[in-house]
Amino acid sequence: MFWEPTLRQVLARDDQPPHPVPQALGGSKCGVERVGLATAKAGVPLRTVPVDLLLDNWKLHKDGCKETALSRKRLEELKKTDPTGAQIHADWFEWRTAANNNDTMAMTHALGLQRDSSRGRTHILFRLCQYTPRVFKISDVLTEIETMMNLDLGEGQEYI
């Protein structure tokens, strides 16, 4: 798993009992793909996660699976007709689904979670954004975003 080394680095506590997060996620089986029984309808392998978490986010998961399946199908079609377009599509898909490790690690260190994991419940990290030219308010460009993402009119609001 791409996140396993990071997770172990952040949550490894040699001088303390095992961290409760990986234990709750299945201990050493955390993140192991279960192909077959635990495969979504769209063919996206599920990770070992708590059932209540899946139940809470079933609609989001379902939409994500459909989107992933459509994206993979489009990629296969593009490979047959437009190899350059297929590579662009594959790169885009990989970029948008990959975790931003630098960002995650920066926030983890800023909060001091490795030193004291309870700080995640008692501290908060704010990011301030300033207006810069060529940066647009989402509501102003939502129609263009929907067009680029091949969404129906008004469907983009669901992703915000």
PDB file of N, CA and C in Angstrom, residues 5-98:
ATOM      1  N   PRO A   5       3.748   2.902   4.624  1.00  0.00           N
ATOM      2  CA  PRO A   5       4.953   3.411   5.286  1.00  0.00           C
ATOM      3  C   PRO A   5       4.685   4.716   6.040  1.00  0.00           C
ATOM      4  N   THR A   6       3.881   5.583   5.455  1.00  0.00           N
ATOM      5  CA  THR A   6       3.562   6.848   6.113  1.00  0.00           C
ATOM      6  C   THR A   6       2.772   6.604   7.382  1.00  0.00           C
ATOM      7  N   LEU A   7       1.781   5.733   7.295  1.00  0.00           N
ATOM      8  CA  LEU A   7       0.959   5.426   8.462  1.00  0.00           C
ATOM      9  C   LEU A   7       1.813   4.841   9.577  1.00  0.00           C
ATOM     10  N   ARG A   8       2.677   3.922   9.231  1.00  0.00           N
ATOM     11  CA  ARG A   8       3.542   3.322  10.249  1.00  0.00           C
ATOM     12  C   ARG A   8       4.487   4.357  10.843  1.00  0.00           C
ATOM     13  N   GLN A   9       5.009   5.250   9.993  1.00  0.00           N
ATOM     14  CA  GLN A   9       5.930   6.277  10.472  1.00  0.00           C
ATOM     15  C   GLN A   9       5.232   7.214  11.449  1.00  0.00           C
ATOM     16  N   VAL A  10       4.005   7.584  11.138  1.00  0.00           N
ATOM     17  CA  VAL A  10       3.271   8.529  11.973  1.00  0.00           C
ATOM     18  C   VAL A  10       2.750   7.871  13.242  1.00  0.00           C
ATOM     19  N   LEU A  11       2.256   6.648  13.125  1.00  0.00           N
ATOM     20  CA  LEU A  11       1.590   6.011  14.259  1.00  0.00           C
ATOM     21  C   LEU A  11       2.461   5.018  15.025  1.00  0.00           C
ATOM     22  N   ALA A  12       3.697   4.805  14.582  1.00  0.00           N
ATOM     23  CA  ALA A  12       4.574   3.871  15.282  1.00  0.00           C
ATOM     24  C   ALA A  12       4.967   4.455  16.631  1.00  0.00           C
ATOM     25  N   ARG A  13       4.751   3.669  17.664  1.00  0.00           N
ATOM     26  CA  ARG A  13       5.081   4.131  19.009  1.00  0.00           C
ATOM     27  C   ARG A  13       5.769   2.977  19.730  1.00  0.00           C
ATOM     28  N   ASP A  14       7.091   2.941  19.632  1.00  0.00           N
ATOM     29  CA  ASP A  14       7.846   1.837  20.220  1.00  0.00           C
ATOM     30  C   ASP A  14       7.740   1.795  21.741  1.00  0.00           C
ATOM     31  N   ASP A  15       7.627   2.967  22.359  1.00  0.00           N
ATOM     32  CA  ASP A  15       7.632   3.037  23.813  1.00  0.00           C
ATOM     33  C   ASP A  15       6.229   2.978  24.425  1.00  0.00           C
ATOM     34  N   GLN A  16       5.203   2.755  23.601  1.00  0.00           N
ATOM     35  CA  GLN A  16       3.824   2.742  24.083  1.00  0.00           C
ATOM     36  C   GLN A  16       3.080   1.559  23.472  1.00  0.00           C
ATOM     37  N   PRO A  17       1.872   1.267  23.981  1.00  0.00           N
ATOM     38  CA  PRO A  17       1.078   0.201  23.357  1.00  0.00           C
ATOM     39  C   PRO A  17       0.699   0.575  21.921  1.00  0.00           C
ATOM     40  N   PRO A  18       0.270  -0.391  21.111  1.00  0.00           N
ATOM     41  CA  PRO A  18      -0.110  -0.090  19.720  1.00  0.00           C
ATOM     42  C   PRO A  18      -1.158   1.017  19.651  1.00  0.00           C
ATOM     43  N   HIS A  19      -1.033   1.847  18.625  1.00  0.00           N
ATOM     44  CA  HIS A  19      -1.967   2.962  18.446  1.00  0.00           C
ATOM     45  C   HIS A  19      -3.363   2.414  18.156  1.00  0.00           C
ATOM     46  N   PRO A  20      -4.425   3.021  18.711  1.00  0.00           N
ATOM     47  CA  PRO A  20      -5.780   2.496  18.522  1.00  0.00           C
ATOM     48  C   PRO A  20      -6.313   2.584  17.089  1.00  0.00           C
ATOM     49  N   VAL A  21      -5.818   3.521  16.290  1.00  0.00           N
ATOM     50  CA  VAL A  21      -6.344   3.673  14.925  1.00  0.00           C
ATOM     51  C   VAL A  21      -6.031   2.454  14.067  1.00  0.00           C
ATOM     52  N   PRO A  22      -4.752   2.052  13.929  1.00  0.00           N
ATOM     53  CA  PRO A  22      -4.516   0.859  13.114  1.00  0.00           C
ATOM     54  C   PRO A  22      -5.142  -0.397  13.719  1.00  0.00           C
ATOM     55  N   GLN A  23      -5.218  -0.461  15.049  1.00  0.00           N
ATOM     56  CA  GLN A  23      -5.858  -1.611  15.681  1.00  0.00           C
ATOM     57  C   GLN A  23      -7.331  -1.676  15.284  1.00  0.00           C
ATOM     58  N   ALA A  24      -8.015  -0.527  15.294  1.00  0.00           N
ATOM     59  CA  ALA A  24      -9.432  -0.482  14.923  1.00  0.00           C
ATOM     60  C   ALA A  24      -9.633  -0.804  13.448  1.00  0.00           C
ATOM     61  N   LEU A  25      -8.625  -0.518  12.634  1.00  0.00           N
ATOM     62  CA  LEU A  25      -8.729  -0.777  11.198  1.00  0.00           C
ATOM     63  C   LEU A  25      -8.283  -2.188  10.820  1.00  0.00           C
ATOM     64  N   GLY A  26      -7.976  -3.006  11.799  1.00  0.00           N
ATOM     65  CA  GLY A  26      -7.638  -4.392  11.492  1.00  0.00           C
ATOM     66  C   GLY A  26      -6.212  -4.775  11.804  1.00  0.00           C
ATOM     67  N   GLY A  27      -5.473  -3.957  12.524  1.00  0.00           N
ATOM     68  CA  GLY A  27      -4.103  -4.292  12.905  1.00  0.00           C
ATOM     69  C   GLY A  27      -3.209  -4.488  11.706  1.00  0.00           C
ATOM     70  N   SER A  28      -2.528  -5.633  11.638  1.00  0.00           N
ATOM     71  CA  SER A  28      -1.594  -5.876  10.536  1.00  0.00           C
ATOM     72  C   SER A  28      -2.317  -6.072   9.208  1.00  0.00           C
ATOM     73  N   LYS A  29      -3.643  -6.323   9.249  1.00  0.00           N
ATOM     74  CA  LYS A  29      -4.418  -6.503   8.020  1.00  0.00           C
ATOM     75  C   LYS A  29      -4.944  -5.177   7.490  1.00  0.00           C
ATOM     76  N   CYS A  30      -4.661  -4.092   8.186  1.00  0.00           N
ATOM     77  CA  CYS A  30      -5.142  -2.765   7.791  1.00  0.00           C
ATOM     78  C   CYS A  30      -4.652  -2.432   6.388  1.00  0.00           C
ATOM     79  N   GLY A  31      -5.565  -2.119   5.483  1.00  0.00           N
ATOM     80  CA  GLY A  31      -5.210  -1.712   4.132  1.00  0.00           C
ATOM     81  C   GLY A  31      -5.025  -2.852   3.152  1.00  0.00           C
ATOM     82  N   VAL A  32      -5.156  -4.092   3.587  1.00  0.00           N
ATOM     83  CA  VAL A  32      -4.986  -5.235   2.689  1.00  0.00           C
ATOM     84  C   VAL A  32      -6.196  -5.327   1.769  1.00  0.00           C
ATOM     85  N   GLU A  33      -5.942  -5.445   0.468  1.00  0.00           N
ATOM     86  CA  GLU A  33      -7.044  -5.563  -0.484  1.00  0.00           C
ATOM     87  C   GLU A  33      -7.685  -6.934  -0.355  1.00  0.00           C
ATOM     88  N   ARG A  34      -9.000  -6.948  -0.358  1.00  0.00           N
ATOM     89  CA  ARG A  34      -9.739  -8.211  -0.334  1.00  0.00           C
ATOM     90  C   ARG A  34     -10.484  -8.310  -1.654  1.00  0.00           C
ATOM     91  N   VAL A  35      -9.904  -9.008  -2.603  1.00  0.00           N
ATOM     92  CA  VAL A  35     -10.519  -9.140  -3.913  1.00  0.00           C
ATOM     93  C   VAL A  35     -11.510 -10.293  -3.859  1.00  0.00           C
ATOM     94  N   GLY A  36     -12.599 -10.195  -4.600  1.00  0.00           N
ATOM     95  CA  GLY A  36     -13.606 -11.248  -4.619  1.00  0.00           C
ATOM     96  C   GLY A  36     -14.807 -10.836  -3.806  1.00  0.00           C
ATOM     97  N   LEU A  37     -14.939 -11.370  -2.603  1.00  0.00           N
ATOM     98  CA  LEU A  37     -16.090 -11.067  -1.765  1.00  0.00           C
ATOM     99  C   LEU A  37     -16.244  -9.579  -1.502  1.00  0.00           C
ATOM    100  N   ALA A  38     -15.154  -8.910  -1.204  1.00  0.00           N
ATOM    101  CA  ALA A  38     -15.236  -7.508  -0.829  1.00  0.00           C
ATOM    102  C   ALA A  38     -14.939  -6.594  -2.006  1.00  0.00           C
ATOM    103  N   THR A  39     -15.487  -6.907  -3.156  1.00  0.00           N
ATOM    104  CA  THR A  39     -15.293  -6.067  -4.328  1.00  0.00           C
ATOM    105  C   THR A  39     -16.602  -5.365  -4.642  1.00  0.00           C
ATOM    106  N   ALA A  40     -16.536  -4.075  -4.817  1.00  0.00           N
ATOM    107  CA  ALA A  40     -17.736  -3.310  -5.127  1.00  0.00           C
ATOM    108  C   ALA A  40     -18.242  -3.691  -6.513  1.00  0.00           C
ATOM    109  N   LYS A  41     -19.492  -3.320  -6.809  1.00  0.00           N
ATOM    110  CA  LYS A  41     -20.099  -3.667  -8.099  1.00  0.00           C
ATOM    111  C   LYS A  41     -19.289  -3.130  -9.271  1.00  0.00           C
ATOM    112  N   ALA A  42     -18.662  -1.979  -9.069  1.00  0.00           N
ATOM    113  CA  ALA A  42     -17.901  -1.371 -10.155  1.00  0.00           C
ATOM    114  C   ALA A  42     -16.520  -1.999 -10.303  1.00  0.00           C
ATOM    115  N   GLY A  43     -16.204  -2.987  -9.474  1.00  0.00           N
ATOM    116  CA  GLY A  43     -14.927  -3.673  -9.596  1.00  0.00           C
ATOM    117  C   GLY A  43     -13.796  -2.969  -8.888  1.00  0.00           C
ATOM    118  N   VAL A  44     -14.104  -2.106  -7.952  1.00  0.00           N
ATOM    119  CA  VAL A  44     -13.075  -1.390  -7.212  1.00  0.00           C
ATOM    120  C   VAL A  44     -12.819  -2.155  -5.915  1.00  0.00           C
ATOM    121  N   PRO A  45     -11.589  -2.667  -5.691  1.00  0.00           N
ATOM    122  CA  PRO A  45     -11.327  -3.418  -4.465  1.00  0.00           C
ATOM    123  C   PRO A  45     -11.516  -2.538  -3.234  1.00  0.00           C
ATOM    124  N   LEU A  46     -12.135  -3.106  -2.224  1.00  0.00           N
ATOM    125  CA  LEU A  46     -12.330  -2.389  -0.969  1.00  0.00           C
ATOM    126  C   LEU A  46     -11.157  -2.676  -0.046  1.00  0.00           C
ATOM    127  N   ARG A  47     -10.902  -1.780   0.852  1.00  0.00           N
ATOM    128  CA  ARG A  47      -9.875  -1.992   1.864  1.00  0.00           C
ATOM    129  C   ARG A  47     -10.560  -2.511   3.125  1.00  0.00           C
ATOM    130  N   THR A  48      -9.801  -3.048   4.024  1.00  0.00           N
ATOM    131  CA  THR A  48     -10.350  -3.494   5.290  1.00  0.00           C
ATOM    132  C   THR A  48     -10.616  -2.259   6.133  1.00  0.00           C
ATOM    133  N   VAL A  49     -11.875  -1.905   6.259  1.00  0.00           N
ATOM    134  CA  VAL A  49     -12.261  -0.732   7.043  1.00  0.00           C
ATOM    135  C   VAL A  49     -13.451  -1.111   7.913  1.00  0.00           C
ATOM    136  N   PRO A  50     -13.689  -0.369   8.993  1.00  0.00           N
ATOM    137  CA  PRO A  50     -14.833  -0.679   9.843  1.00  0.00           C
ATOM    138  C   PRO A  50     -16.146  -0.581   9.072  1.00  0.00           C
ATOM    139  N   VAL A  51     -17.065  -1.499   9.342  1.00  0.00           N
ATOM    140  CA  VAL A  51     -18.349  -1.552   8.642  1.00  0.00           C
ATOM    141  C   VAL A  51     -19.149  -0.276   8.872  1.00  0.00           C
ATOM    142  N   ASP A  52     -19.114   0.266  10.101  1.00  0.00           N
ATOM    143  CA  ASP A  52     -19.896   1.474  10.370  1.00  0.00           C
ATOM    144  C   ASP A  52     -19.422   2.650   9.532  1.00  0.00           C
ATOM    145  N   LEU A  53     -18.121   2.696   9.232  1.00  0.00           N
ATOM    146  CA  LEU A  53     -17.600   3.761   8.377  1.00  0.00           C
ATOM    147  C   LEU A  53     -18.145   3.611   6.961  1.00  0.00           C
ATOM    148  N   LEU A  54     -18.195   2.387   6.458  1.00  0.00           N
ATOM    149  CA  LEU A  54     -18.755   2.148   5.126  1.00  0.00           C
ATOM    150  C   LEU A  54     -20.236   2.499   5.085  1.00  0.00           C
ATOM    151  N   LEU A  55     -20.968   2.134   6.141  1.00  0.00           N
ATOM    152  CA  LEU A  55     -22.402   2.414   6.173  1.00  0.00           C
ATOM    153  C   LEU A  55     -22.676   3.910   6.221  1.00  0.00           C
ATOM    154  N   ASP A  56     -21.850   4.650   6.958  1.00  0.00           N
ATOM    155  CA  ASP A  56     -22.032   6.099   7.046  1.00  0.00           C
ATOM    156  C   ASP A  56     -21.807   6.775   5.698  1.00  0.00           C
ATOM    157  N   ASN A  57     -20.902   6.231   4.894  1.00  0.00           N
ATOM    158  CA  ASN A  57     -20.517   6.882   3.640  1.00  0.00           C
ATOM    159  C   ASN A  57     -20.903   6.064   2.413  1.00  0.00           C
ATOM    160  N   TRP A  58     -21.956   5.260   2.501  1.00  0.00           N
ATOM    161  CA  TRP A  58     -22.289   4.368   1.392  1.00  0.00           C
ATOM    162  C   TRP A  58     -22.619   5.125   0.114  1.00  0.00           C
ATOM    163  N   LYS A  59     -23.350   6.259   0.212  1.00  0.00           N
ATOM    164  CA  LYS A  59     -23.725   6.993  -0.998  1.00  0.00           C
ATOM    165  C   LYS A  59     -22.485   7.580  -1.669  1.00  0.00           C
ATOM    166  N   LEU A  60     -21.605   8.156  -0.866  1.00  0.00           N
ATOM    167  CA  LEU A  60     -20.370   8.714  -1.402  1.00  0.00           C
ATOM    168  C   LEU A  60     -19.523   7.601  -2.024  1.00  0.00           C
ATOM    169  N   HIS A  61     -19.450   6.455  -1.355  1.00  0.00           N
ATOM    170  CA  HIS A  61     -18.688   5.325  -1.888  1.00  0.00           C
ATOM    171  C   HIS A  61     -19.280   4.847  -3.214  1.00  0.00           C
ATOM    172  N   LYS A  62     -20.607   4.753  -3.261  1.00  0.00           N
ATOM    173  CA  LYS A  62     -21.284   4.285  -4.473  1.00  0.00           C
ATOM    174  C   LYS A  62     -21.000   5.233  -5.640  1.00  0.00           C
ATOM    175  N   ASP A  63     -21.135   6.536  -5.400  1.00  0.00           N
ATOM    176  CA  ASP A  63     -20.853   7.517  -6.448  1.00  0.00           C
ATOM    177  C   ASP A  63     -19.394   7.440  -6.883  1.00  0.00           C
ATOM    178  N   GLY A  64     -18.499   7.296  -5.920  1.00  0.00           N
ATOM    179  CA  GLY A  64     -17.077   7.195  -6.236  1.00  0.00           C
ATOM    180  C   GLY A  64     -16.758   5.968  -7.060  1.00  0.00           C
ATOM    181  N   CYS A  65     -17.398   4.845  -6.727  1.00  0.00           N
ATOM    182  CA  CYS A  65     -17.183   3.607  -7.486  1.00  0.00           C
ATOM    183  C   CYS A  65     -17.661   3.758  -8.929  1.00  0.00           C
ATOM    184  N   LYS A  66     -18.836   4.367  -9.087  1.00  0.00           N
ATOM    185  CA  LYS A  66     -19.363   4.573 -10.440  1.00  0.00           C
ATOM    186  C   LYS A  66     -18.414   5.450 -11.248  1.00  0.00           C
ATOM    187  N   GLU A  67     -17.943   6.515 -10.620  1.00  0.00           N
ATOM    188  CA  GLU A  67     -17.037   7.441 -11.297  1.00  0.00           C
ATOM    189  C   GLU A  67     -15.731   6.738 -11.670  1.00  0.00           C
ATOM    190  N   THR A  68     -15.211   5.935 -10.770  1.00  0.00           N
ATOM    191  CA  THR A  68     -13.977   5.198 -11.042  1.00  0.00           C
ATOM    192  C   THR A  68     -14.173   4.208 -12.183  1.00  0.00           C
ATOM    193  N   ALA A  69     -15.285   3.496 -12.169  1.00  0.00           N
ATOM    194  CA  ALA A  69     -15.564   2.525 -13.231  1.00  0.00           C
ATOM    195  C   ALA A  69     -15.697   3.220 -14.584  1.00  0.00           C
ATOM    196  N   LEU A  70     -16.408   4.353 -14.618  1.00  0.00           N
ATOM    197  CA  LEU A  70     -16.552   5.103 -15.871  1.00  0.00           C
ATOM    198  C   LEU A  70     -15.203   5.616 -16.360  1.00  0.00           C
ATOM    199  N   SER A  71     -14.384   6.074 -15.423  1.00  0.00           N
ATOM    200  CA  SER A  71     -13.075   6.586 -15.792  1.00  0.00           C
ATOM    201  C   SER A  71     -12.194   5.474 -16.357  1.00  0.00           C
ATOM    202  N   ARG A  72     -12.239   4.298 -15.746  1.00  0.00           N
ATOM    203  CA  ARG A  72     -11.459   3.160 -16.255  1.00  0.00           C
ATOM    204  C   ARG A  72     -11.960   2.721 -17.629  1.00  0.00           C
ATOM    205  N   LYS A  73     -13.277   2.718 -17.804  1.00  0.00           N
ATOM    206  CA  LYS A  73     -13.863   2.339 -19.093  1.00  0.00           C
ATOM    207  C   LYS A  73     -13.427   3.330 -20.173  1.00  0.00           C
ATOM    208  N   ARG A  74     -13.487   4.619 -19.836  1.00  0.00           N
ATOM    209  CA  ARG A  74     -13.064   5.653 -20.787  1.00  0.00           C
ATOM    210  C   ARG A  74     -11.585   5.495 -21.133  1.00  0.00           C
ATOM    211  N   LEU A  75     -10.777   5.157 -20.145  1.00  0.00           N
ATOM    212  CA  LEU A  75      -9.352   4.957 -20.377  1.00  0.00           C
ATOM    213  C   LEU A  75      -9.124   3.812 -21.365  1.00  0.00           C
ATOM    214  N   GLU A  76      -9.843   2.716 -21.198  1.00  0.00           N
ATOM    215  CA  GLU A  76      -9.705   1.575 -22.111  1.00  0.00           C
ATOM    216  C   GLU A  76     -10.116   1.953 -23.531  1.00  0.00           C
ATOM    217  N   GLU A  77     -11.183   2.743 -23.658  1.00  0.00           N
ATOM    218  CA  GLU A  77     -11.623   3.193 -24.982  1.00  0.00           C
ATOM    219  C   GLU A  77     -10.580   4.111 -25.613  1.00  0.00           C
ATOM    220  N   LEU A  78     -10.024   5.006 -24.805  1.00  0.00           N
ATOM    221  CA  LEU A  78      -9.008   5.925 -25.315  1.00  0.00           C
ATOM    222  C   LEU A  78      -7.740   5.194 -25.745  1.00  0.00           C
ATOM    223  N   LYS A  79      -7.375   4.134 -25.046  1.00  0.00           N
ATOM    224  CA  LYS A  79      -6.174   3.374 -25.407  1.00  0.00           C
ATOM    225  C   LYS A  79      -6.274   2.826 -26.825  1.00  0.00           C
ATOM    226  N   LYS A  80      -7.492   2.496 -27.256  1.00  0.00           N
ATOM    227  CA  LYS A  80      -7.700   1.932 -28.590  1.00  0.00           C
ATOM    228  C   LYS A  80      -7.641   2.997 -29.680  1.00  0.00           C
ATOM    229  N   THR A  81      -8.080   4.220 -29.356  1.00  0.00           N
ATOM    230  CA  THR A  81      -8.204   5.247 -30.390  1.00  0.00           C
ATOM    231  C   THR A  81      -7.196   6.387 -30.277  1.00  0.00           C
ATOM    232  N   ASP A  82      -6.800   6.734 -29.060  1.00  0.00           N
ATOM    233  CA  ASP A  82      -5.948   7.907 -28.858  1.00  0.00           C
ATOM    234  C   ASP A  82      -4.957   7.649 -27.723  1.00  0.00           C
ATOM    235  N   PRO A  83      -3.795   7.058 -28.024  1.00  0.00           N
ATOM    236  CA  PRO A  83      -2.830   6.727 -26.971  1.00  0.00           C
ATOM    237  C   PRO A  83      -2.370   7.947 -26.159  1.00  0.00           C
ATOM    238  N   THR A  84      -2.191   9.078 -26.818  1.00  0.00           N
ATOM    239  CA  THR A  84      -1.774  10.283 -26.095  1.00  0.00           C
ATOM    240  C   THR A  84      -2.867  10.741 -25.144  1.00  0.00           C
ATOM    241  N   GLY A  85      -4.093  10.758 -25.630  1.00  0.00           N
ATOM    242  CA  GLY A  85      -5.227  11.120 -24.780  1.00  0.00           C
ATOM    243  C   GLY A  85      -5.396  10.139 -23.629  1.00  0.00           C
ATOM    244  N   ALA A  86      -5.122   8.856 -23.910  1.00  0.00           N
ATOM    245  CA  ALA A  86      -5.220   7.837 -22.863  1.00  0.00           C
ATOM    246  C   ALA A  86      -4.189   8.092 -21.770  1.00  0.00           C
ATOM    247  N   GLN A  87      -2.975   8.479 -22.180  1.00  0.00           N
ATOM    248  CA  GLN A  87      -1.930   8.761 -21.188  1.00  0.00           C
ATOM    249  C   GLN A  87      -2.294   9.981 -20.346  1.00  0.00           C
ATOM    250  N   ILE A  88      -2.844  11.000 -20.984  1.00  0.00           N
ATOM    251  CA  ILE A  88      -3.278  12.198 -20.256  1.00  0.00           C
ATOM    252  C   ILE A  88      -4.377  11.829 -19.262  1.00  0.00           C
ATOM    253  N   HIS A  89      -5.337  11.028 -19.725  1.00  0.00           N
ATOM    254  CA  HIS A  89      -6.439  10.602 -18.854  1.00  0.00           C
ATOM    255  C   HIS A  89      -5.910   9.765 -17.681  1.00  0.00           C
ATOM    256  N   ALA A  90      -4.977   8.857 -17.966  1.00  0.00           N
ATOM    257  CA  ALA A  90      -4.405   8.014 -16.908  1.00  0.00           C
ATOM    258  C   ALA A  90      -3.646   8.862 -15.889  1.00  0.00           C
ATOM    259  N   ASP A  91      -2.880   9.834 -16.381  1.00  0.00           N
ATOM    260  CA  ASP A  91      -2.141  10.724 -15.478  1.00  0.00           C
ATOM    261  C   ASP A  91      -3.086  11.535 -14.612  1.00  0.00           C
ATOM    262  N   TRP A  92      -4.161  12.046 -15.228  1.00  0.00           N
ATOM    263  CA  TRP A  92      -5.155  12.831 -14.472  1.00  0.00           C
ATOM    264  C   TRP A  92      -5.809  11.963 -13.400  1.00  0.00           C
ATOM    265  N   PHE A  93      -6.204  10.755 -13.777  1.00  0.00           N
ATOM    266  CA  PHE A  93      -6.861   9.853 -12.833  1.00  0.00           C
ATOM    267  C   PHE A  93      -5.930   9.539 -11.662  1.00  0.00           C
ATOM    268  N   GLU A  94      -4.680   9.249 -11.968  1.00  0.00           N
ATOM    269  CA  GLU A  94      -3.704   8.935 -10.919  1.00  0.00           C
ATOM    270  C   GLU A  94      -3.489  10.140 -10.005  1.00  0.00           C
ATOM    271  N   TRP A  95      -3.389  11.324 -10.583  1.00  0.00           N
ATOM    272  CA  TRP A  95      -3.146  12.533  -9.787  1.00  0.00           C
ATOM    273  C   TRP A  95      -4.309  12.813  -8.841  1.00  0.00           C
ATOM    274  N   ARG A  96      -5.542  12.684  -9.344  1.00  0.00           N
ATOM    275  CA  ARG A  96      -6.680  13.043  -8.497  1.00  0.00           C
ATOM    276  C   ARG A  96      -7.005  11.989  -7.449  1.00  0.00           C
ATOM    277  N   THR A  97      -6.540  10.754  -7.640  1.00  0.00           N
ATOM    278  CA  THR A  97      -6.820   9.721  -6.649  1.00  0.00           C
ATOM    279  C   THR A  97      -5.655   9.500  -5.684  1.00  0.00           C
ATOM    280  N   ALA A  98      -4.491  10.022  -5.996  1.00  0.00           N
ATOM    281  CA  ALA A  98      -3.329   9.828  -5.123  1.00  0.00           C
ATOM    282  C   ALA A  98      -3.409  10.759  -3.922  1.00  0.00           C
TER     283      ALA A  98
END
